[in-house]
Coordinates of C-alpha atoms in Angstrom, one line a residue:
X1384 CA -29.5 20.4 -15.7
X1385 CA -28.5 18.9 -12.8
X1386 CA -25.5 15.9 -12.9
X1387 CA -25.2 13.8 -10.2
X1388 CA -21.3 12.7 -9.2
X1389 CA -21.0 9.8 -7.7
X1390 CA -18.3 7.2 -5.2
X1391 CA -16.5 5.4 -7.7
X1392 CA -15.4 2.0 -8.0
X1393 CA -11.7 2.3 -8.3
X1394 CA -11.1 -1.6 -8.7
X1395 CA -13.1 -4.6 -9.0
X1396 CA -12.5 -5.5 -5.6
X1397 CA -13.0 -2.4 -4.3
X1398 CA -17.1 -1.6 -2.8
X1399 CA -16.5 1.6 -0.6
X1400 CA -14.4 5.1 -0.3
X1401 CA -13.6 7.5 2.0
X1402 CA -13.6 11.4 0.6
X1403 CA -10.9 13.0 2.2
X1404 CA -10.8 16.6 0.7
X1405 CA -13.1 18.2 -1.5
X1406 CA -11.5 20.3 -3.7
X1407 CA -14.3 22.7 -4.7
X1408 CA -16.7 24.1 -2.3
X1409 CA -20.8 24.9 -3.5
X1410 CA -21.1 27.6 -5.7
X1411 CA -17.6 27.0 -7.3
X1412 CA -17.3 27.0 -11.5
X1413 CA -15.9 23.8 -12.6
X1414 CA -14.7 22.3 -16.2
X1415 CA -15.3 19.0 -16.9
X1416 CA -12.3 16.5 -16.0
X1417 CA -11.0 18.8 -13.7
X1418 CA -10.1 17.8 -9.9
X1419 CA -13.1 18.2 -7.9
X1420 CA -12.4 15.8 -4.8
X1421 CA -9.9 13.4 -3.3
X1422 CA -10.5 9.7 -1.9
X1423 CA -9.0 7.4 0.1
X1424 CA -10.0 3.0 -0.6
X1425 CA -8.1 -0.1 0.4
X1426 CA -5.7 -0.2 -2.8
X1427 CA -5.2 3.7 -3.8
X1428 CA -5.4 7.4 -3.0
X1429 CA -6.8 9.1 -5.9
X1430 CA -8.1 12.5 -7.4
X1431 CA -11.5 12.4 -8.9
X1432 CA -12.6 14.8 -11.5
X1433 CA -15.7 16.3 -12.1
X1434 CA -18.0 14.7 -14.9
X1435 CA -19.8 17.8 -16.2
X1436 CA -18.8 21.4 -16.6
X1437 CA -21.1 23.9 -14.3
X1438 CA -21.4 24.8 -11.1
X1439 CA -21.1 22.9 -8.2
X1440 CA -24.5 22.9 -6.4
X1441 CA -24.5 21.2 -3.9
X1442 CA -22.1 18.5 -1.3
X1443 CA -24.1 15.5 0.3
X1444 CA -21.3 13.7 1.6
X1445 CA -18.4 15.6 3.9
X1446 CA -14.8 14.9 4.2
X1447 CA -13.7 12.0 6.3
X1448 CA -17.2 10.5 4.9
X1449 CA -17.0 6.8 4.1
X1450 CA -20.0 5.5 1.5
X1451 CA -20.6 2.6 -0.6
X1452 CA -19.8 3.0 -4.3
X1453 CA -22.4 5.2 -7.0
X1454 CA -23.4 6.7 -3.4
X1455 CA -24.4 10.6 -5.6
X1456 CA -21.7 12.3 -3.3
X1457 CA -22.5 16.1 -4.8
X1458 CA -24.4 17.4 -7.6
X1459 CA -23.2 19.7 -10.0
X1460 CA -25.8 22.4 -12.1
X1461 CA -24.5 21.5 -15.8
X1462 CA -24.0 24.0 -18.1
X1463 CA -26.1 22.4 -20.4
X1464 CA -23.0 20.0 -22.2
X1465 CA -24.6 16.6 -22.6
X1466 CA -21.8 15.4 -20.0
X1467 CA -23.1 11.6 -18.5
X1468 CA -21.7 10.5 -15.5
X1469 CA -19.3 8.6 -15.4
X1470 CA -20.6 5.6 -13.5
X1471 CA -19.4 2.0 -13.5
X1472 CA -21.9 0.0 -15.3
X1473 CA -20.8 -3.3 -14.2
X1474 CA -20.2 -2.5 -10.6
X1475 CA -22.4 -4.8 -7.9
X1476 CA -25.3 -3.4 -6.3
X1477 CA -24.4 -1.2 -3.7
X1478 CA -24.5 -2.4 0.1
X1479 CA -26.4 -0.2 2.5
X1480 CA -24.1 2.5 3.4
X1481 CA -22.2 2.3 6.5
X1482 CA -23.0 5.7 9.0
X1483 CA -19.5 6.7 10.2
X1484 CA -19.9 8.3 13.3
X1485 CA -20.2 12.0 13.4
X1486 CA -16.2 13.4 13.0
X1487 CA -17.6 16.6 15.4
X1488 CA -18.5 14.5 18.6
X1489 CA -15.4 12.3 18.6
X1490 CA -11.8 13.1 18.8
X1491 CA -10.8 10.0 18.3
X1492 CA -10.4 8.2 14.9
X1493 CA -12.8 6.1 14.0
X1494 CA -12.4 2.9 14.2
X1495 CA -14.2 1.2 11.2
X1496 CA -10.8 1.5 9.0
X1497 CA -11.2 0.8 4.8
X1498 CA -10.5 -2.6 4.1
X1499 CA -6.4 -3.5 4.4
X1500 CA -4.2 -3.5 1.2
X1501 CA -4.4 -7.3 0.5
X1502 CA -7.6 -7.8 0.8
X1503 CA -7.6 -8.2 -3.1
X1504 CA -4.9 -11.0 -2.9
X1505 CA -6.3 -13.2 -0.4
X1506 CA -6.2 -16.7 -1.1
X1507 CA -9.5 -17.9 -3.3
X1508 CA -10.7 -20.3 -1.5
X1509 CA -10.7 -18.5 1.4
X1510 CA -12.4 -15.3 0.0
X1511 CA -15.0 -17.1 -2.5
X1512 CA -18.6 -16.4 -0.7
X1513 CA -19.3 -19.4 2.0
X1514 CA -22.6 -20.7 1.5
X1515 CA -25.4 -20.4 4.1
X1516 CA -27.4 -23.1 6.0
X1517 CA -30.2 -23.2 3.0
X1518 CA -27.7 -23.4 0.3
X1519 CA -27.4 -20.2 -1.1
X1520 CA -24.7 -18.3 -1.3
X1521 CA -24.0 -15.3 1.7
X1522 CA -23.7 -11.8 -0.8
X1523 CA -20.5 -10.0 1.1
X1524 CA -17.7 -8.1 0.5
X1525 CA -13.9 -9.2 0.8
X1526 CA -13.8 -6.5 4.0
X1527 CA -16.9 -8.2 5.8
X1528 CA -15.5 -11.7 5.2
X1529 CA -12.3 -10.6 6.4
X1530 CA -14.1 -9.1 9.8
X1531 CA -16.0 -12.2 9.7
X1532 CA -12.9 -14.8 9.6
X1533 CA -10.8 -12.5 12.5
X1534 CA -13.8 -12.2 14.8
X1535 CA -14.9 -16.2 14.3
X1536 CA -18.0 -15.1 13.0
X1537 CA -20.2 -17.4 10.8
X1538 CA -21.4 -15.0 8.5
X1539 CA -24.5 -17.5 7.7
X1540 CA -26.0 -16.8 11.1
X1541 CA -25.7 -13.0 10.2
X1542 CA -29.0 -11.1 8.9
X1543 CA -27.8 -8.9 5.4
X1544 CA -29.6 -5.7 5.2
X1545 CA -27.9 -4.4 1.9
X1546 CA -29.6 -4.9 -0.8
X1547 CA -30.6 -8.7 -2.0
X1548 CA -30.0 -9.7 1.7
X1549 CA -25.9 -8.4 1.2
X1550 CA -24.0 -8.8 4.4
X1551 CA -22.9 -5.2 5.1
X1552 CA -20.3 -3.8 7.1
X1553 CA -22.5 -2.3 9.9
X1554 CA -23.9 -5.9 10.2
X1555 CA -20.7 -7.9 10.6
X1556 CA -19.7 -5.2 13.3
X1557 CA -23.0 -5.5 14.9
X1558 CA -22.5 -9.0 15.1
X1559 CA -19.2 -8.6 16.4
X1560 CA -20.3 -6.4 19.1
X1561 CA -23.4 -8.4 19.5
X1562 CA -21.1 -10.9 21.4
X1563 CA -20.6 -13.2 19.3
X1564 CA -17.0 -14.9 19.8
X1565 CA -14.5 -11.6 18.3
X1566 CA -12.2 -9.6 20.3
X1567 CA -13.9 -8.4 23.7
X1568 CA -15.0 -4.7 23.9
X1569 CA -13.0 -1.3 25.2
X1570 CA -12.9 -1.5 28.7
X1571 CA -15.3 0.2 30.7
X1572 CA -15.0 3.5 32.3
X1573 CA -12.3 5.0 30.0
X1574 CA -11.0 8.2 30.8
X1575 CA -11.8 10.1 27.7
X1576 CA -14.6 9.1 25.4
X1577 CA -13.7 5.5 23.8
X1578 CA -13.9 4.7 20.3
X1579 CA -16.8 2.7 19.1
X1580 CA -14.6 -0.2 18.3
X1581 CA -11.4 -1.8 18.4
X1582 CA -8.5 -0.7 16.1
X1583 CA -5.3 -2.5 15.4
X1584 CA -3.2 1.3 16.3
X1585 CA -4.7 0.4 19.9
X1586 CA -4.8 -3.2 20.8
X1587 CA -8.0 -4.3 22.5
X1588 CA -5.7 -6.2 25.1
X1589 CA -4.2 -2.5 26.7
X1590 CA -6.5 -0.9 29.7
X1591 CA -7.4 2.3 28.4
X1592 CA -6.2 4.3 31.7
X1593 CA -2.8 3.1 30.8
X1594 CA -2.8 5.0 27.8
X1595 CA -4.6 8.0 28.5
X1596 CA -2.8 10.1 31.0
X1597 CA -1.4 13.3 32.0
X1598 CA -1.0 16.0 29.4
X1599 CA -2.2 14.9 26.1
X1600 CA -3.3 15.6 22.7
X1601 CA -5.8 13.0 20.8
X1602 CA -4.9 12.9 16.9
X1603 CA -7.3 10.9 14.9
X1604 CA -5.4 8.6 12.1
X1605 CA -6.4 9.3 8.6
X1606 CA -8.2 7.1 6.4
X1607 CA -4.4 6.0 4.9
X1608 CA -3.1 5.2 8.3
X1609 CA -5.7 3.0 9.7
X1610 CA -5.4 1.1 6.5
X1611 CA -1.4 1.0 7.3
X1612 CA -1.7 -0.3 10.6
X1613 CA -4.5 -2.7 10.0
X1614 CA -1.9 -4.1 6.9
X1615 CA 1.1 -3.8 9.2
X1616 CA -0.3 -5.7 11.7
X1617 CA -1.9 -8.5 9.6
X1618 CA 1.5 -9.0 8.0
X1619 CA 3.2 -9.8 11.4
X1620 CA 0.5 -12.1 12.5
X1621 CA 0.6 -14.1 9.4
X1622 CA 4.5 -14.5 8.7
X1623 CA 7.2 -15.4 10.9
X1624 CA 9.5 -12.6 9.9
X1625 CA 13.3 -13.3 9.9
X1626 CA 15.6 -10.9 8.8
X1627 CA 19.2 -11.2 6.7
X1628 CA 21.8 -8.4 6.5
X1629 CA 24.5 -7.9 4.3
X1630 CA 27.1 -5.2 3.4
X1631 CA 27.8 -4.0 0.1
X1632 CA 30.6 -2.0 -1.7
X1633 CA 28.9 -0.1 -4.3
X1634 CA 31.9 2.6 -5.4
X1635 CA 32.0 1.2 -8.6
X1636 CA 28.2 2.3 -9.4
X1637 CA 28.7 5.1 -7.4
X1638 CA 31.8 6.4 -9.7
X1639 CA 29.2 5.4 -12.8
X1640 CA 26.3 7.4 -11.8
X1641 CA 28.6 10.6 -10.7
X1642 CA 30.1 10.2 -14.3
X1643 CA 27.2 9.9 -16.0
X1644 CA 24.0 11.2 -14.4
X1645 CA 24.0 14.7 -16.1
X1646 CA 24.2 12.9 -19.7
X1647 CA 21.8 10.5 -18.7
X1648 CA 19.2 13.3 -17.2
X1649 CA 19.7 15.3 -20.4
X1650 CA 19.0 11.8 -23.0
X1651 CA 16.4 10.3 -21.0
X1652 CA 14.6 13.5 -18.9
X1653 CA 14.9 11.2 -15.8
X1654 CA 17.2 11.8 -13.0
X1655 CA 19.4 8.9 -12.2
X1656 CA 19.0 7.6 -8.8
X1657 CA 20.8 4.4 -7.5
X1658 CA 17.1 2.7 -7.0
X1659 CA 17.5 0.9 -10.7
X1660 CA 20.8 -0.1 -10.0
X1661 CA 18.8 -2.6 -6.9
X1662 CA 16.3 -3.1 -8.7
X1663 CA 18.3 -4.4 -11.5
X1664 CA 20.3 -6.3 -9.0
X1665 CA 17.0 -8.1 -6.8
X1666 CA 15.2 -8.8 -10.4
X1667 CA 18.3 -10.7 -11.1
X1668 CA 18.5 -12.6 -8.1
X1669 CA 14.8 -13.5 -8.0
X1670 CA 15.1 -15.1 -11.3
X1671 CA 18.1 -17.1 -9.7
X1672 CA 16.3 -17.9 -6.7
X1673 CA 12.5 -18.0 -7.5
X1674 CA 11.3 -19.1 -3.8
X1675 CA 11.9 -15.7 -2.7
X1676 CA 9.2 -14.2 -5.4
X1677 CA 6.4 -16.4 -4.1
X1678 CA 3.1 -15.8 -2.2
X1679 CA 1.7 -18.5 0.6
X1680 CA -1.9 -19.8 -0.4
X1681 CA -2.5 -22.0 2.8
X1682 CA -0.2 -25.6 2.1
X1683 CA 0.5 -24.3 -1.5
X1684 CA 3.6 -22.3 -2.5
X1685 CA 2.7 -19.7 -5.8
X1686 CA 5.6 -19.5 -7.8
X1687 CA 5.2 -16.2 -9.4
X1688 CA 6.8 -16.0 -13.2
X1689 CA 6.8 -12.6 -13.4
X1690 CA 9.1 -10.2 -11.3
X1691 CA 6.5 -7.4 -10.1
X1692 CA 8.5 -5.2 -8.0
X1693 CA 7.0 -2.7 -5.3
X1694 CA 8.7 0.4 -4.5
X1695 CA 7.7 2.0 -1.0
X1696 CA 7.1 6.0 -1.8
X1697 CA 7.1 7.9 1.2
X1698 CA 4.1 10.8 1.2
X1699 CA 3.6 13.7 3.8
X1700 CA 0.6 11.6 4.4
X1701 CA 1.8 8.7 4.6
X1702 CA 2.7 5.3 2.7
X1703 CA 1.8 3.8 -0.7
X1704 CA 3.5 0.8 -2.8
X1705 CA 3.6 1.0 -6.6
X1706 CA 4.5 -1.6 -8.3
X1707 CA 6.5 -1.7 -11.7
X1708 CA 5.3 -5.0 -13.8
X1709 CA 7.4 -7.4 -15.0
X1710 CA 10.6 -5.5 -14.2
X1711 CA 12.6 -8.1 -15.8
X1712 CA 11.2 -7.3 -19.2
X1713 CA 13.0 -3.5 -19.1
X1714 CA 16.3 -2.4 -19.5
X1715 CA 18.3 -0.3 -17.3
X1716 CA 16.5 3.3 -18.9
X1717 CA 12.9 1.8 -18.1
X1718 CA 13.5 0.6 -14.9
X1719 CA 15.0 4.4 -13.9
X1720 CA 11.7 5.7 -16.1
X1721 CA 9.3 3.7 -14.4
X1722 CA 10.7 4.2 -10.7
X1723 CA 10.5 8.0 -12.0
X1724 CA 6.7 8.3 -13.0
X1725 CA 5.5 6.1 -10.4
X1726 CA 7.0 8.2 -6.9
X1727 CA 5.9 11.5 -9.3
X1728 CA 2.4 10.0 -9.8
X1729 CA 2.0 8.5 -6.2
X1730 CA 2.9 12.2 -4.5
X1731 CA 0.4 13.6 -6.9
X1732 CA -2.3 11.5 -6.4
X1733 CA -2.7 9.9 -9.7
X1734 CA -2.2 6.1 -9.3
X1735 CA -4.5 4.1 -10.4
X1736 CA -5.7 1.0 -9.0
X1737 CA -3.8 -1.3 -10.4
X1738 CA -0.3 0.0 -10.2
X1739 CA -0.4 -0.7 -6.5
X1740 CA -1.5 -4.3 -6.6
X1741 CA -0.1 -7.6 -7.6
X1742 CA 3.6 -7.2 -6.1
X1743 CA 5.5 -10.2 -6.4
X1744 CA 8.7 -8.6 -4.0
X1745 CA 9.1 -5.1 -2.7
X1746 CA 11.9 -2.7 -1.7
X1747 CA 11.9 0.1 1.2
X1748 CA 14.3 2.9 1.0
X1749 CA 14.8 4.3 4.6
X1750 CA 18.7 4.9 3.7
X1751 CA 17.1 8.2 1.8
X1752 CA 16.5 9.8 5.2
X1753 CA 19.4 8.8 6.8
X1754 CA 18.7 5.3 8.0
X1755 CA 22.0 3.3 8.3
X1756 CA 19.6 -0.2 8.0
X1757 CA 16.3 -0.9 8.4
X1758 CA 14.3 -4.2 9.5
X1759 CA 11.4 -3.9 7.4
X1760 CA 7.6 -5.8 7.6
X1761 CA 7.2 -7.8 4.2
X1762 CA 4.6 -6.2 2.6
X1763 CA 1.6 -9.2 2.1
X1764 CA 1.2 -11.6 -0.2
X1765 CA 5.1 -11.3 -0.8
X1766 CA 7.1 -13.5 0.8
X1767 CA 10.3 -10.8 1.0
X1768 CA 10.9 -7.4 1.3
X1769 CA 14.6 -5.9 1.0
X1770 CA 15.6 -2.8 2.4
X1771 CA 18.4 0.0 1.7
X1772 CA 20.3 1.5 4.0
X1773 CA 22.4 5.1 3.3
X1774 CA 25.2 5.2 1.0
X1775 CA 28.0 6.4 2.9
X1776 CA 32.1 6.5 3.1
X1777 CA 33.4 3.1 5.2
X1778 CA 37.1 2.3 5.8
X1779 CA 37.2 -1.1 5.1
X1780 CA 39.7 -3.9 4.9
X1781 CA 40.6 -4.7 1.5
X1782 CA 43.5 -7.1 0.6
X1783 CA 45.2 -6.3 3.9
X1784 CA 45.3 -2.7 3.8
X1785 CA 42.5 -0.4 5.2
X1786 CA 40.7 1.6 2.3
X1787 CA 37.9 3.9 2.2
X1788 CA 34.8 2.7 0.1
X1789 CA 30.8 3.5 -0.4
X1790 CA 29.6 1.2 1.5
X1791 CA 25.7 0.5 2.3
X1792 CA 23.7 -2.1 4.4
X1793 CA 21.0 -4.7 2.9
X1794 CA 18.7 -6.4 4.6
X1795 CA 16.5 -8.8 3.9
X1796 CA 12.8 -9.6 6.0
X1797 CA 11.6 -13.2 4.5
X1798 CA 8.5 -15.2 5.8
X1799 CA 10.3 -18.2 7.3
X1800 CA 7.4 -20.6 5.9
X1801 CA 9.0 -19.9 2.3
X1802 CA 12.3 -18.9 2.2
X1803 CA 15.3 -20.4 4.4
X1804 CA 18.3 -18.9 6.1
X1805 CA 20.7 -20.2 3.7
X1806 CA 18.0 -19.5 0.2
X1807 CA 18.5 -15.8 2.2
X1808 CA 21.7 -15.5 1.8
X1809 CA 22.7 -17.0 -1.3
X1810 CA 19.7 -14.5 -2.9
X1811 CA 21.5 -11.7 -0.9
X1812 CA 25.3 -12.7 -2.1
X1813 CA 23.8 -12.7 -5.4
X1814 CA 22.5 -9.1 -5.0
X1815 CA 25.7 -8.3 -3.4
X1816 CA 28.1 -9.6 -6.5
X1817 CA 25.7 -7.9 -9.4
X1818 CA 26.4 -4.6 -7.4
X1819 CA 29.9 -4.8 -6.8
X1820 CA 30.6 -6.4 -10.5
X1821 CA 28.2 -4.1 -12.5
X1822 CA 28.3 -4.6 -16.0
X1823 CA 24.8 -3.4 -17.2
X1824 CA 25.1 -0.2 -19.5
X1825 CA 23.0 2.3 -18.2
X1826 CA 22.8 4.9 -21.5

């Protein structure tokens, strides 16, 4: 019996994927539940598993592919278990697909990039559907009406071809490249082959000839990249980043972690890193100073009650941002547990939708490579972001004599529409007192 496996909807918000590696090739035995292909969508990287036992038969859709959800991406000759598949029954009727071009002819990346990472937390009003000139309401995805609103497109004058009239991608785009009133097109007569569009890695503003030149190479971004950039970019444009610094003397926790980190490994089964001890430290300072755990909904400042705290993992392929909910609710061990299972489960590909969404504040490590500060973009809707700097040995001037203490940099990037220079630094002196006056047992 054949069983159909299907693009599947990894969050509500969520209509599309890319499949970046298949992990079984035709002909292959498989078990049921086992890894059988990787994907790539605006919130998550994820592993898929197959959802029959057999052998798999046949692949429709290649890597670097990007399809509409309950697309049948391969099919897979059962072994005769009564395995379903495991589709979504309340997900939305699928838009017409979107034909990337073909990954052969190009070395370029393509340029239609996965919706960006906040997509999912844009302001209501501004993603509920707009109605259309006759009164009903234009069907469309949050990436179409985000095309829509940078390009100044009025998605009523735009014919849907996905099913029940749905705006698609490949319509908005064809609009926009219809001439419309978005961005204006590559320039002409490019020295390599152009891309098909514009992407935010290669602003539409640069002549082309200026950046192709002499000896080079042409490296197309992955799906994760584009979807960095795009979010990187976005974040610039819509906050006026400022950025607060200050220097920290953290010898007492680093004397308490040395003493104690083998005991604590051996009770608990997780290593003990100096992330919970920040953590700890920016949970308590939010409470004290909520405007720095807010999001910007147009004139409207959203107070967030909760202290939902994204962690920036670094991958080989990239970035991703889990995000431990309600932080202040755990004690030292869970916050050390949950930073734990989270970088684990991010490097292996086993997030799940919504452990990367609904941050209220986020913290970048770049002292872990070496970085003596960093200046970080806040990752959107937050309205911060602090970053770490490396740990390291300082002589510093303590009650007129010259000592030598661990001493690391903090720095805070805040939207200046929310949070003031002097909120800044009261919520970074706060930070900077709970580290050097720990008092939190830690077993």
């Amino acid at each position: 019996m054949a069983v159909d496996v299907i693009m599947p909807q990894m969050g509500e918000s969520i209509f599309e994927g890319t499949i970046t590696k298949w992990l079984k090739k035709p002909g292959d035995k498989i078990e049921r539940d086992e890894p059988l292909f990787e994907i790539s969508t605006d919130k998550v990287d994820a592993e898929i598993p197959a959802p029959a036992a057999g052998v798999l038969k046949e692949i429709k859709v290649t890597e670097g592919q990007t399809v509409p959800i309950q697309t049948v991406v391969a099919t897979i000759d059962s072994a005769g278990a009564g395995a379903g598949v495991a589709a979504p029954a309340q997900a939305p009727a699928a838009p017409a697909p979107a034909k990337p071009a073909p990954a052969a002819k190009s070395e370029l990346a393509k340029p239609a990039a996965a919706p960006p990472l906040p997509a999912k937390a844009a302001p209501q009003p501004v993603e509920a559907p707009r109605a259309g000139g006759n009164g009903d309401k234009i069907r469309s995805s949050p990436l179409v009406r985000r095309i829509a609103r940078e390009n100044n497109v009025d998605l009523a004058q735009v014919s849907g071809t996905g099913a029940g009239g749905r705006v698609s991608k490949k319509d908005i785009m064809a609009a926009v490249e219809g001439g419309t009133s978005g961005p204006a097109a590559a320039p002409s007569a490019p020295t390599p082959p152009p891309p098909s569009g514009a992407s935010y890695a290669v602003e539409p503003g640069i002549a082309r000839e200026k950046i192709y030149f002499g000896h080079y190479e042409v490296q197309p971004m992955s799906t994760m990249r584009q979807k960095i950039a795009e979010h990187m970019v976005m974040s610039k444009r819509t906050s006026p980043h400022v950025y607060s610094i200050e220097e920290v003397n953290v010898s007492g926790i680093w004397a308490l972690r040395a003493k104690n980190k083998e005991k604590f490994e051996k009770e608990s089964g997780t290593k003990l890193t100096f992330m919970p001890f920040f953590i700890r430290a920016a949970v308590e300072a939010l409470r004290a100073f909520p405007t720095v755990n807010a999001s910007v909904d147009g004139t409207n400042i959203v107070l967030h009650k909760e202290c939902n705290i994204g962690i920036a993992v670094a991958l080989d392929w990239g970035l991703i941002v889990p995000v431990i909910k309600k932080a202040e609710e755990k004690n030292f061990y869970g916050l050390a547990r949950s930073v734990s299972d989270l970088a684990e489960r991010a490097r292996a590909k086993k997030l799940k939708p919504e452990e990367v969404t609904e941050s209220t504040f986020s913290i970048t490590n770049p002292g872990v490579f070496g970085g003596l500060m960093g200046l970080p973009v806040i990752n959107q809707p937050n309205a911060a972001i602090l970053g770490l700097g490396t740990i390291e040995k300082r002589p510093v001037v303590i009650d007129d004599a010259i000592a030598i203490r661990s001493m690391v940099y903090l720095t805070l990037s805040y939207d200046h529409r929310v949070v003031d220079g002097a909120i800044a630094h009261q919520f970074m002196g706060h930070i900077k007192h709970t580290l050097e006056n720990w008092t939190e047992p830690i077993l």
